[in-house]
Amino acid sequence: MPANIVLGAQWGDEGKGKAIDQLAPDSTWAVRFQGGNNAGHTIVFGDTTLKLHQIPSGVTSMDCNLVLGDGMVIDPWVLEEELERWFSLTEERPEGNRLFISERASVILPFHRLYDSADKIVGTTGRGIGPAYRDRIERVGIRFCDISGVISDMDKISNITIRMNKQLDSVGVSERITPESLKSDLQWILDRYPNTIRHTGLMIDSALQNGEQILLEGAQGAMLDIDQGTYPFVTSSVTSRANATHGAGIHPGHVEQCFGITKAYTTRVGNGPFPSELSLNGGPGQHMAEVGHEYGTTTGRPRRTGWLDMVALCDAHRFNGYTGLVVTKLDVLGGLDEIKICVGYDFDGEVIKYFPSTSDEVARCKPIYETHDGFPSLSDEEWISMADRSRSEGIGYAAMPDKVRHIVERIEFLSGISVVSVGVGPDRKASIAKIGGPFDVRSE
Ligand code: IMP
């Protein structure tokens, strides 16, 4: 059995969790391969809403093993909070049983959070992600497999502390790390996760050899990729397909499907250019924010909103090669008189269909739109009943009213990617799958 990948195709928060939720029951392993607790996904469990940041979304499938992979930066204290919340809901303790931390993942320490708090430019989540990756690239970071070696060497501890304090000083942060606090923090990690820190690449590889199915869960999105996104307003990892297997410790030949997840419109949190951005004060931008509840899961910041940007989506496809597209939150557009799709940019008088390489140039791009008829707003129940009908009658997208289906067909045409599923509400049942596609439960 192969590995499948789920990736955000925009600036994050595309609703990847729902697609993962649908794919996880067929997978025996769900693996995060990059990022850390800058990501956030919301899981609805009975009457309770659970916000998770590092635990893979596949956690709700009780037979699914969970890996925090080699390419991640992991905050062990935030993980502890997530695990405690999970335990209080389910009485399950997955750590060491079905949840494993890669030995090769980097540790996010209090120093990284403090350093990140000095960011004034990017608008980071403040979780220490960039500083932890910076240490990794400088080859001075601490990976989970390094902890015991560091603890037993007081000279090393003291040198690390001196370096950290110099760096905090250089960005005007007054807090200091002491050798004692660093040592006790590292000791706490070893004590808290005794059977959990493993060579997860070997575990996943052996699962593949046993014919098991792997789900590789991307965090953030294509436009936040450090190499391919809107640099410097990006996250500090490769969020794309090329890193999915590498960050999990397996080779790319295992991959069968790579799903790109896109909202039917666009959102972005943090700073940086956003050509199809709309105002949040009235009009369709405010409609998207309010109807779509567009607030960040990790920071609670209001998300910026805008029309669907096909230039961004096609760029994301260029370096991810999606085998299928999942369009989420199409229902949110209900009630707008007209729906626009950005199909190109006016860049200093020239029409372009690619992302220029500097953020200043992207900021100068003016969106060129095509305009489509809107469709009425429907209740959650009406959308669910449409999705139910699509499944029970086996008619796929034919269950959608013409004007709704037209938007889906237009996205498919403009992107050149098969739209395999369309989300029409937060409920698990509120998805309409393409007939015969990978999300069509009838084709199992
Ligand atoms: P960092 O990843 O915390 O360094 O933040 C860098 C940029 O990526 C900021 O603009 C963040 O708002 C954005 N970002 C990071 N993670 C996410 C995410 O999961 N969803 C949306 N934006 C994110």
Coordinates of C-alpha atoms and ligand atoms in Angstrom, one line a residue:
M1 CA 0.0 0.0 0.0
P2 CA 1.2 3.5 -0.8
A3 CA 1.5 6.9 0.9
N4 CA -1.0 9.7 0.2
I5 CA -0.3 13.3 0.9
V6 CA -2.7 16.1 2.0
L7 CA -1.3 19.6 1.4
G8 CA -2.6 23.2 1.8
A9 CA -2.6 24.8 -1.6
Q10 CA -2.9 28.4 -0.4
W11 CA -1.7 30.3 2.7
G12 CA -2.8 27.7 5.2
D13 CA -6.1 27.2 7.0
E14 CA -7.6 25.6 3.9
G15 CA -9.6 23.0 5.9
K16 CA -7.1 20.1 5.5
G17 CA -8.3 18.5 8.7
K18 CA -11.6 17.5 7.1
A19 CA -10.0 15.8 4.2
I20 CA -7.6 14.0 6.5
D21 CA -10.5 12.9 8.7
Q22 CA -12.0 11.3 5.6
L23 CA -8.8 9.6 4.5
A24 CA -7.5 8.5 8.0
P25 CA -9.8 5.6 8.5
D26 CA -8.1 3.9 5.6
S27 CA -4.7 4.7 6.9
T28 CA -2.7 2.9 9.6
W29 CA -0.2 5.8 10.0
A30 CA -0.8 9.6 10.0
V31 CA 2.5 11.5 9.8
R32 CA 3.3 15.2 10.2
F33 CA 6.5 16.0 8.3
Q34 CA 7.2 19.7 8.8
G35 CA 6.3 22.7 10.9
G36 CA 5.2 22.6 14.5
N37 CA 2.6 24.1 16.7
N38 CA 2.2 27.1 14.3
A39 CA -0.4 24.8 12.7
G40 CA -3.8 24.4 14.2
H41 CA -6.7 22.2 13.5
T42 CA -10.1 21.9 15.1
I43 CA -11.6 18.6 15.9
V44 CA -15.2 18.3 16.8
F45 CA -15.6 15.4 19.2
G46 CA -19.2 14.9 20.3
D47 CA -20.2 18.2 21.9
T48 CA -16.6 19.2 22.4
T49 CA -14.3 21.2 20.1
L50 CA -10.7 20.3 20.4
K51 CA -7.9 22.4 19.0
L52 CA -4.8 20.5 18.1
H53 CA -1.5 21.9 17.0
Q54 CA 1.0 19.1 16.7
I55 CA -0.8 15.8 17.1
P56 CA -1.8 14.6 13.6
S57 CA -5.4 15.0 12.7
G58 CA -5.6 11.3 12.2
V59 CA -5.8 10.9 16.0
T60 CA -9.6 10.5 15.8
S61 CA -9.2 7.2 14.0
M62 CA -8.3 5.0 17.0
D63 CA -6.5 2.4 14.8
C64 CA -4.3 5.0 13.2
N65 CA -0.7 5.3 14.5
L66 CA 0.6 8.9 14.7
V67 CA 4.0 10.2 14.0
L68 CA 5.6 13.6 14.6
G69 CA 8.2 13.2 11.9
D70 CA 11.9 14.0 11.3
G71 CA 11.2 17.3 9.6
M72 CA 9.2 18.9 12.4
V73 CA 10.1 21.3 15.2
I74 CA 8.2 20.2 18.3
D75 CA 7.2 22.0 21.4
P76 CA 7.1 19.2 24.0
W77 CA 5.1 21.4 26.5
V78 CA 2.4 22.2 24.0
L79 CA 2.3 18.6 23.1
E80 CA 1.8 17.7 26.7
E81 CA -1.2 20.1 26.9
E82 CA -2.7 18.5 23.7
L83 CA -2.2 15.0 25.1
E84 CA -3.8 16.0 28.4
R85 CA -6.8 17.5 26.6
W86 CA -7.0 14.3 24.5
F87 CA -6.9 12.2 27.6
S88 CA -9.6 14.2 29.4
L89 CA -11.9 13.6 26.4
T90 CA -11.1 10.0 25.6
E91 CA -9.1 8.6 28.5
E92 CA -6.6 7.4 25.9
R93 CA -2.8 8.0 26.3
P94 CA -1.5 7.5 22.8
E95 CA 2.1 8.6 23.6
G96 CA 4.4 5.6 23.4
N97 CA 1.5 3.4 22.3
R98 CA 0.4 4.8 18.9
L99 CA 1.9 8.2 19.0
F100 CA 5.7 8.6 18.3
I101 CA 8.1 11.5 18.2
S102 CA 10.9 11.3 15.7
E103 CA 14.4 11.2 17.3
R104 CA 15.5 13.5 14.4
A105 CA 12.8 16.2 15.0
S106 CA 14.1 19.4 16.6
V107 CA 13.1 20.6 20.1
I108 CA 11.4 24.0 20.5
L109 CA 12.7 25.4 23.8
P110 CA 11.6 28.4 25.8
F111 CA 14.5 30.3 24.1
H112 CA 13.0 29.8 20.7
R113 CA 9.6 31.2 21.8
L114 CA 11.3 34.2 23.5
Y115 CA 13.4 34.9 20.4
D116 CA 10.3 34.7 18.1
S117 CA 8.5 37.1 20.3
A118 CA 10.8 39.8 19.0
D119 CA 9.5 39.4 15.4
K120 CA 8.1 42.7 14.1
I121 CA 8.1 42.0 10.3
V122 CA 6.7 38.6 9.3
G123 CA 3.8 38.5 11.8
T124 CA 4.7 35.0 12.9
T125 CA 2.6 32.9 15.2
G126 CA 5.2 33.5 17.9
R127 CA 5.6 29.8 18.7
G128 CA 9.4 29.7 18.1
I129 CA 9.2 27.9 14.8
G130 CA 11.7 30.1 12.8
P131 CA 14.3 30.2 15.6
A132 CA 14.1 26.5 16.1
Y133 CA 14.6 25.9 12.3
R134 CA 17.4 28.5 12.3
D135 CA 19.2 26.5 15.0
R136 CA 18.7 23.3 13.0
I137 CA 20.1 24.9 9.8
E138 CA 23.1 26.4 11.7
R139 CA 23.6 22.9 13.1
V140 CA 23.5 24.0 16.7
G141 CA 19.9 22.9 17.5
I142 CA 19.0 20.1 19.8
R143 CA 17.1 17.2 18.3
F144 CA 15.2 14.7 20.5
C145 CA 18.0 12.1 20.0
D146 CA 20.6 14.7 21.2
I147 CA 18.9 15.4 24.6
S148 CA 20.7 12.8 26.8
G149 CA 24.1 13.7 25.3
V150 CA 23.5 17.4 26.1
I151 CA 22.3 16.8 29.6
S152 CA 25.4 14.8 30.5
D153 CA 27.8 17.5 29.4
M154 CA 27.7 20.6 31.6
D155 CA 30.1 22.5 29.4
K156 CA 27.8 22.0 26.4
I157 CA 24.8 23.2 28.5
S158 CA 26.7 26.3 29.6
N159 CA 27.9 27.1 26.0
I160 CA 24.4 26.7 24.6
T161 CA 23.0 29.0 27.3
I162 CA 25.7 31.7 26.5
R163 CA 24.7 31.5 22.8
M164 CA 21.0 31.8 23.5
N165 CA 21.4 34.7 25.9
K166 CA 23.6 36.6 23.4
Q167 CA 20.9 36.1 20.8
L168 CA 18.1 37.2 23.1
D169 CA 20.1 40.3 23.9
S170 CA 20.7 41.1 20.3
V171 CA 16.9 41.4 19.6
G172 CA 16.2 43.3 22.8
V173 CA 14.5 40.5 24.8
S174 CA 15.4 40.8 28.5
E175 CA 14.6 37.3 29.7
R176 CA 17.5 35.0 30.2
I177 CA 18.1 31.2 30.0
T178 CA 20.1 29.7 32.9
P179 CA 22.1 26.4 32.6
E180 CA 19.9 25.0 35.3
S181 CA 16.7 25.8 33.5
L182 CA 17.9 24.4 30.2
K183 CA 19.1 21.2 31.9
S184 CA 15.8 20.7 33.8
D185 CA 13.7 21.5 30.7
L186 CA 15.6 18.8 28.8
Q187 CA 15.4 16.3 31.6
W188 CA 11.6 16.9 31.8
I189 CA 11.3 16.0 28.1
L190 CA 13.1 12.7 28.6
D191 CA 11.0 11.9 31.7
R192 CA 7.7 12.8 30.0
Y193 CA 8.2 10.9 26.8
P194 CA 10.1 7.7 27.7
N195 CA 8.8 5.3 25.1
T196 CA 7.7 7.9 22.6
I197 CA 11.0 9.1 21.0
R198 CA 11.8 6.7 18.3
H199 CA 13.5 6.2 14.9
T200 CA 10.1 6.8 13.2
G201 CA 11.5 6.7 9.6
L202 CA 12.3 3.0 10.1
M203 CA 8.8 2.4 11.6
I204 CA 7.1 4.0 8.6
D205 CA 9.3 2.3 6.1
S206 CA 8.6 -1.1 7.7
A207 CA 4.8 -0.3 7.8
L208 CA 5.0 0.4 4.0
Q209 CA 6.8 -2.9 3.5
N210 CA 4.0 -4.6 5.4
G211 CA 1.5 -3.2 2.9
E212 CA 0.1 -0.5 5.3
Q213 CA -1.3 2.8 4.1
I214 CA 0.4 6.0 5.1
L215 CA -1.1 9.5 5.3
L216 CA 1.3 12.4 5.2
E217 CA -0.3 15.5 6.7
G218 CA 1.0 18.8 5.5
A219 CA 0.7 21.9 7.7
Q220 CA 0.5 25.6 6.6
G221 CA 0.2 25.9 2.8
A222 CA 2.0 26.2 -0.5
M223 CA 2.3 30.0 -0.5
L224 CA 4.0 29.8 3.0
D225 CA 6.7 27.5 1.7
I226 CA 10.2 28.8 2.5
D227 CA 11.5 28.2 -1.0
Q228 CA 8.4 28.7 -3.2
G229 CA 6.1 31.0 -1.2
T230 CA 5.8 34.8 -0.8
Y231 CA 9.3 35.1 0.9
P232 CA 10.0 36.5 3.5
F233 CA 6.3 36.4 4.6
V234 CA 6.4 32.6 4.8
T235 CA 7.0 29.9 7.4
S236 CA 10.4 28.4 7.9
S237 CA 9.9 25.0 6.4
V238 CA 9.3 23.3 3.0
T239 CA 5.5 22.8 3.2
S240 CA 5.4 21.0 -0.2
R241 CA 5.2 17.6 -1.7
A242 CA 8.9 17.3 -2.1
N243 CA 9.4 17.4 1.7
A244 CA 6.4 15.2 2.6
T245 CA 8.3 11.9 2.3
H246 CA 11.7 13.4 3.2
G247 CA 10.4 14.9 6.4
A248 CA 8.9 11.5 7.2
G249 CA 12.0 9.6 6.5
I250 CA 10.8 7.6 3.5
H251 CA 11.4 8.0 -0.3
P252 CA 9.1 9.8 -2.8
G253 CA 8.5 6.7 -4.8
H254 CA 6.0 5.5 -2.2
V255 CA 3.5 8.4 -3.1
E256 CA 0.4 7.6 -5.0
Q257 CA -1.9 10.5 -4.5
C258 CA -1.2 14.1 -3.5
F259 CA -4.3 16.1 -2.7
G260 CA -4.2 19.9 -2.7
I261 CA -6.7 21.6 -0.4
T262 CA -8.1 25.0 -1.4
K263 CA -10.9 27.1 0.0
A264 CA -13.4 28.5 -2.7
Y265 CA -11.9 31.8 -1.7
T266 CA -8.6 32.8 0.0
T267 CA -7.5 33.7 3.5
R268 CA -4.2 34.7 4.9
V269 CA -3.0 35.4 8.5
G270 CA 0.1 37.5 9.2
N271 CA 1.8 40.0 7.0
G272 CA 2.7 39.8 3.3
P273 CA 1.2 40.5 -0.1
F274 CA -2.2 39.1 -1.0
P275 CA -3.2 40.4 -4.5
S276 CA -6.9 39.3 -4.3
E277 CA -7.5 40.7 -0.8
L278 CA -10.8 42.3 0.0
S279 CA -11.8 44.7 2.8
L280 CA -12.9 43.2 6.0
N281 CA -15.2 46.2 6.6
G282 CA -18.2 45.4 4.5
G283 CA -18.8 43.7 1.2
P284 CA -17.8 40.1 0.2
G285 CA -14.6 40.2 2.3
Q286 CA -16.6 40.8 5.5
H287 CA -19.1 38.2 4.3
M288 CA -16.3 35.6 3.9
A289 CA -14.9 36.4 7.4
E290 CA -18.2 36.3 9.2
V291 CA -19.9 33.4 7.4
G292 CA -16.6 31.4 7.2
H293 CA -15.6 32.2 10.9
E294 CA -12.2 33.2 9.7
Y295 CA -10.1 33.5 12.9
G296 CA -6.8 31.7 13.3
T297 CA -6.9 28.4 15.3
T298 CA -3.5 29.0 16.8
T299 CA -3.5 32.8 17.5
G300 CA -7.1 33.7 17.3
R301 CA -6.1 36.6 14.9
P302 CA -8.8 37.6 12.3
R303 CA -7.8 36.2 8.9
R304 CA -7.5 38.4 5.9
T305 CA -9.9 37.4 3.1
G306 CA -10.1 37.6 -0.6
W307 CA -11.3 36.0 -3.8
L308 CA -9.9 32.7 -5.0
D309 CA -6.6 33.3 -6.7
M310 CA -5.9 30.9 -9.6
V311 CA -2.4 32.4 -10.1
A312 CA -1.5 31.2 -6.6
L313 CA -3.2 27.9 -7.1
C314 CA -1.6 27.2 -10.4
D315 CA 1.8 28.1 -9.0
A316 CA 1.2 25.7 -6.1
H317 CA 0.3 23.0 -8.6
R318 CA 3.6 23.7 -10.5
F319 CA 5.7 22.6 -7.5
N320 CA 3.3 20.1 -5.9
G321 CA 1.8 18.3 -8.8
Y322 CA -1.6 17.7 -7.2
T323 CA -3.3 14.5 -8.3
G324 CA -6.6 15.9 -7.1
L325 CA -8.0 19.1 -5.6
V326 CA -10.4 19.4 -2.7
V327 CA -12.4 22.6 -2.7
T328 CA -13.6 23.6 0.8
K329 CA -16.1 26.1 2.2
L330 CA -18.0 26.6 -1.1
D331 CA -21.1 27.1 1.0
V332 CA -19.6 30.3 2.5
L333 CA -20.0 32.0 -0.8
G334 CA -23.7 31.5 -0.8
G335 CA -25.6 34.8 -0.6
L336 CA -23.1 36.8 -2.6
D337 CA -24.6 38.5 -5.7
E338 CA -21.5 37.7 -7.8
I339 CA -18.4 35.5 -7.3
K340 CA -15.1 36.5 -8.7
I341 CA -12.0 34.4 -9.5
C342 CA -8.6 36.0 -10.0
V343 CA -7.3 34.6 -13.3
G344 CA -4.1 36.8 -13.8
Y345 CA -2.3 39.9 -12.5
D346 CA -1.7 43.2 -14.0
F347 CA 1.9 43.7 -13.2
D348 CA 3.0 47.3 -14.1
G349 CA 0.8 47.1 -17.2
E350 CA 1.8 43.6 -18.2
V351 CA -0.6 40.7 -17.8
I352 CA 1.1 37.8 -16.0
K353 CA 0.0 34.4 -14.7
Y354 CA 2.8 33.6 -12.3
F355 CA 4.0 34.8 -9.0
P356 CA 6.9 37.3 -9.2
S357 CA 9.8 36.3 -6.9
T358 CA 9.9 39.3 -4.5
S359 CA 7.1 40.4 -2.2
D360 CA 7.4 44.0 -3.4
E361 CA 6.6 42.8 -6.9
V362 CA 3.7 40.7 -5.7
A363 CA 2.4 43.7 -3.8
R364 CA 2.3 45.6 -7.1
C365 CA 0.2 43.0 -8.8
K366 CA -3.4 44.0 -9.4
P367 CA -5.8 41.1 -9.8
I368 CA -7.7 40.5 -13.0
Y369 CA -11.0 38.8 -12.3
E370 CA -13.6 36.9 -14.2
T371 CA -17.1 37.2 -12.6
H372 CA -19.7 34.6 -12.2
D373 CA -23.3 34.6 -10.9
G374 CA -23.7 34.1 -7.2
F375 CA -26.0 31.5 -5.6
P376 CA -28.4 31.8 -2.7
S377 CA -27.3 31.2 0.9
L378 CA -28.4 27.8 2.1
S379 CA -28.7 26.4 5.7
D380 CA -26.2 23.8 7.0
E381 CA -29.1 21.3 6.8
E382 CA -29.9 22.1 3.2
W383 CA -26.2 21.6 2.2
I384 CA -26.0 18.3 4.1
S385 CA -29.2 17.1 2.5
M386 CA -27.6 18.0 -1.0
A387 CA -24.5 16.0 0.0
D388 CA -26.6 13.1 1.2
R389 CA -28.6 13.0 -2.0
S390 CA -25.4 13.1 -4.0
R391 CA -24.2 10.0 -2.2
S392 CA -27.5 8.1 -1.9
E393 CA -28.4 8.6 -5.6
G394 CA -24.8 8.2 -6.7
I395 CA -24.9 11.4 -8.8
G396 CA -21.9 13.3 -7.4
Y397 CA -21.8 16.9 -8.5
A398 CA -25.1 16.7 -10.3
A399 CA -26.7 17.1 -6.9
M400 CA -25.5 20.7 -6.9
P401 CA -27.6 23.6 -8.3
D402 CA -26.2 24.7 -11.7
K403 CA -24.6 28.0 -10.4
V404 CA -22.8 26.1 -7.6
R405 CA -21.5 23.4 -9.9
H406 CA -20.4 26.0 -12.5
I407 CA -17.9 27.4 -9.9
V408 CA -16.5 23.9 -9.3
E409 CA -16.2 23.2 -13.0
R410 CA -14.5 26.6 -13.5
I411 CA -11.9 25.9 -10.8
E412 CA -11.3 22.5 -12.4
F413 CA -10.9 24.1 -15.9
L414 CA -8.7 27.0 -14.8
S415 CA -6.4 24.8 -12.6
G416 CA -6.3 21.8 -14.9
I417 CA -6.7 19.7 -11.7
S418 CA -9.5 17.3 -11.1
V419 CA -11.7 18.5 -8.2
V420 CA -12.3 15.3 -6.3
S421 CA -14.3 16.6 -3.4
V422 CA -16.2 19.8 -2.5
G423 CA -16.8 20.9 1.1
V424 CA -20.2 22.5 1.7
G425 CA -20.2 22.9 5.5
P426 CA -18.4 22.1 8.7
D427 CA -20.2 18.7 9.3
R428 CA -18.3 15.5 8.3
K429 CA -21.3 14.7 6.0
A430 CA -21.2 18.1 4.3
S431 CA -18.9 17.0 1.4
I432 CA -19.8 16.1 -2.1
A433 CA -17.4 13.7 -3.8
K434 CA -16.7 13.3 -7.5
I435 CA -18.2 10.1 -8.8
G436 CA -15.5 7.4 -9.0
G437 CA -12.9 9.6 -7.4
P438 CA -10.8 8.9 -4.3
F439 CA -13.4 10.5 -1.9
D440 CA -16.4 8.6 -3.4
V441 CA -17.3 6.2 -0.6
R442 CA -19.4 4.2 -3.1
S443 CA -16.3 3.3 -5.1
E444 CA -14.6 1.5 -2.2
Ligands
IMP1 P1 5.6 31.1 11.7 O1 5.3 29.8 11.0 O2 5.1 31.1 13.1 O3 7.1 31.5 11.6 O4 4.9 32.3 10.9 C1 5.2 32.7 9.6 C2 4.0 33.1 8.8 O5 3.3 31.9 8.5 C3 3.0 34.0 9.5 O6 2.5 34.9 8.5 C4 2.0 33.1 10.0 O7 0.7 33.7 10.2 C5 1.9 32.0 8.9 N1 1.5 30.7 9.4 C6 2.2 29.8 10.1 N2 1.5 28.7 10.3 C7 0.3 28.9 9.8 C8 -0.9 28.1 9.7 O8 -1.0 27.0 10.1 N3 -2.0 28.7 9.0 C9 -1.9 29.9 8.5 N4 -0.8 30.7 8.5 C10 0.3 30.2 9.2

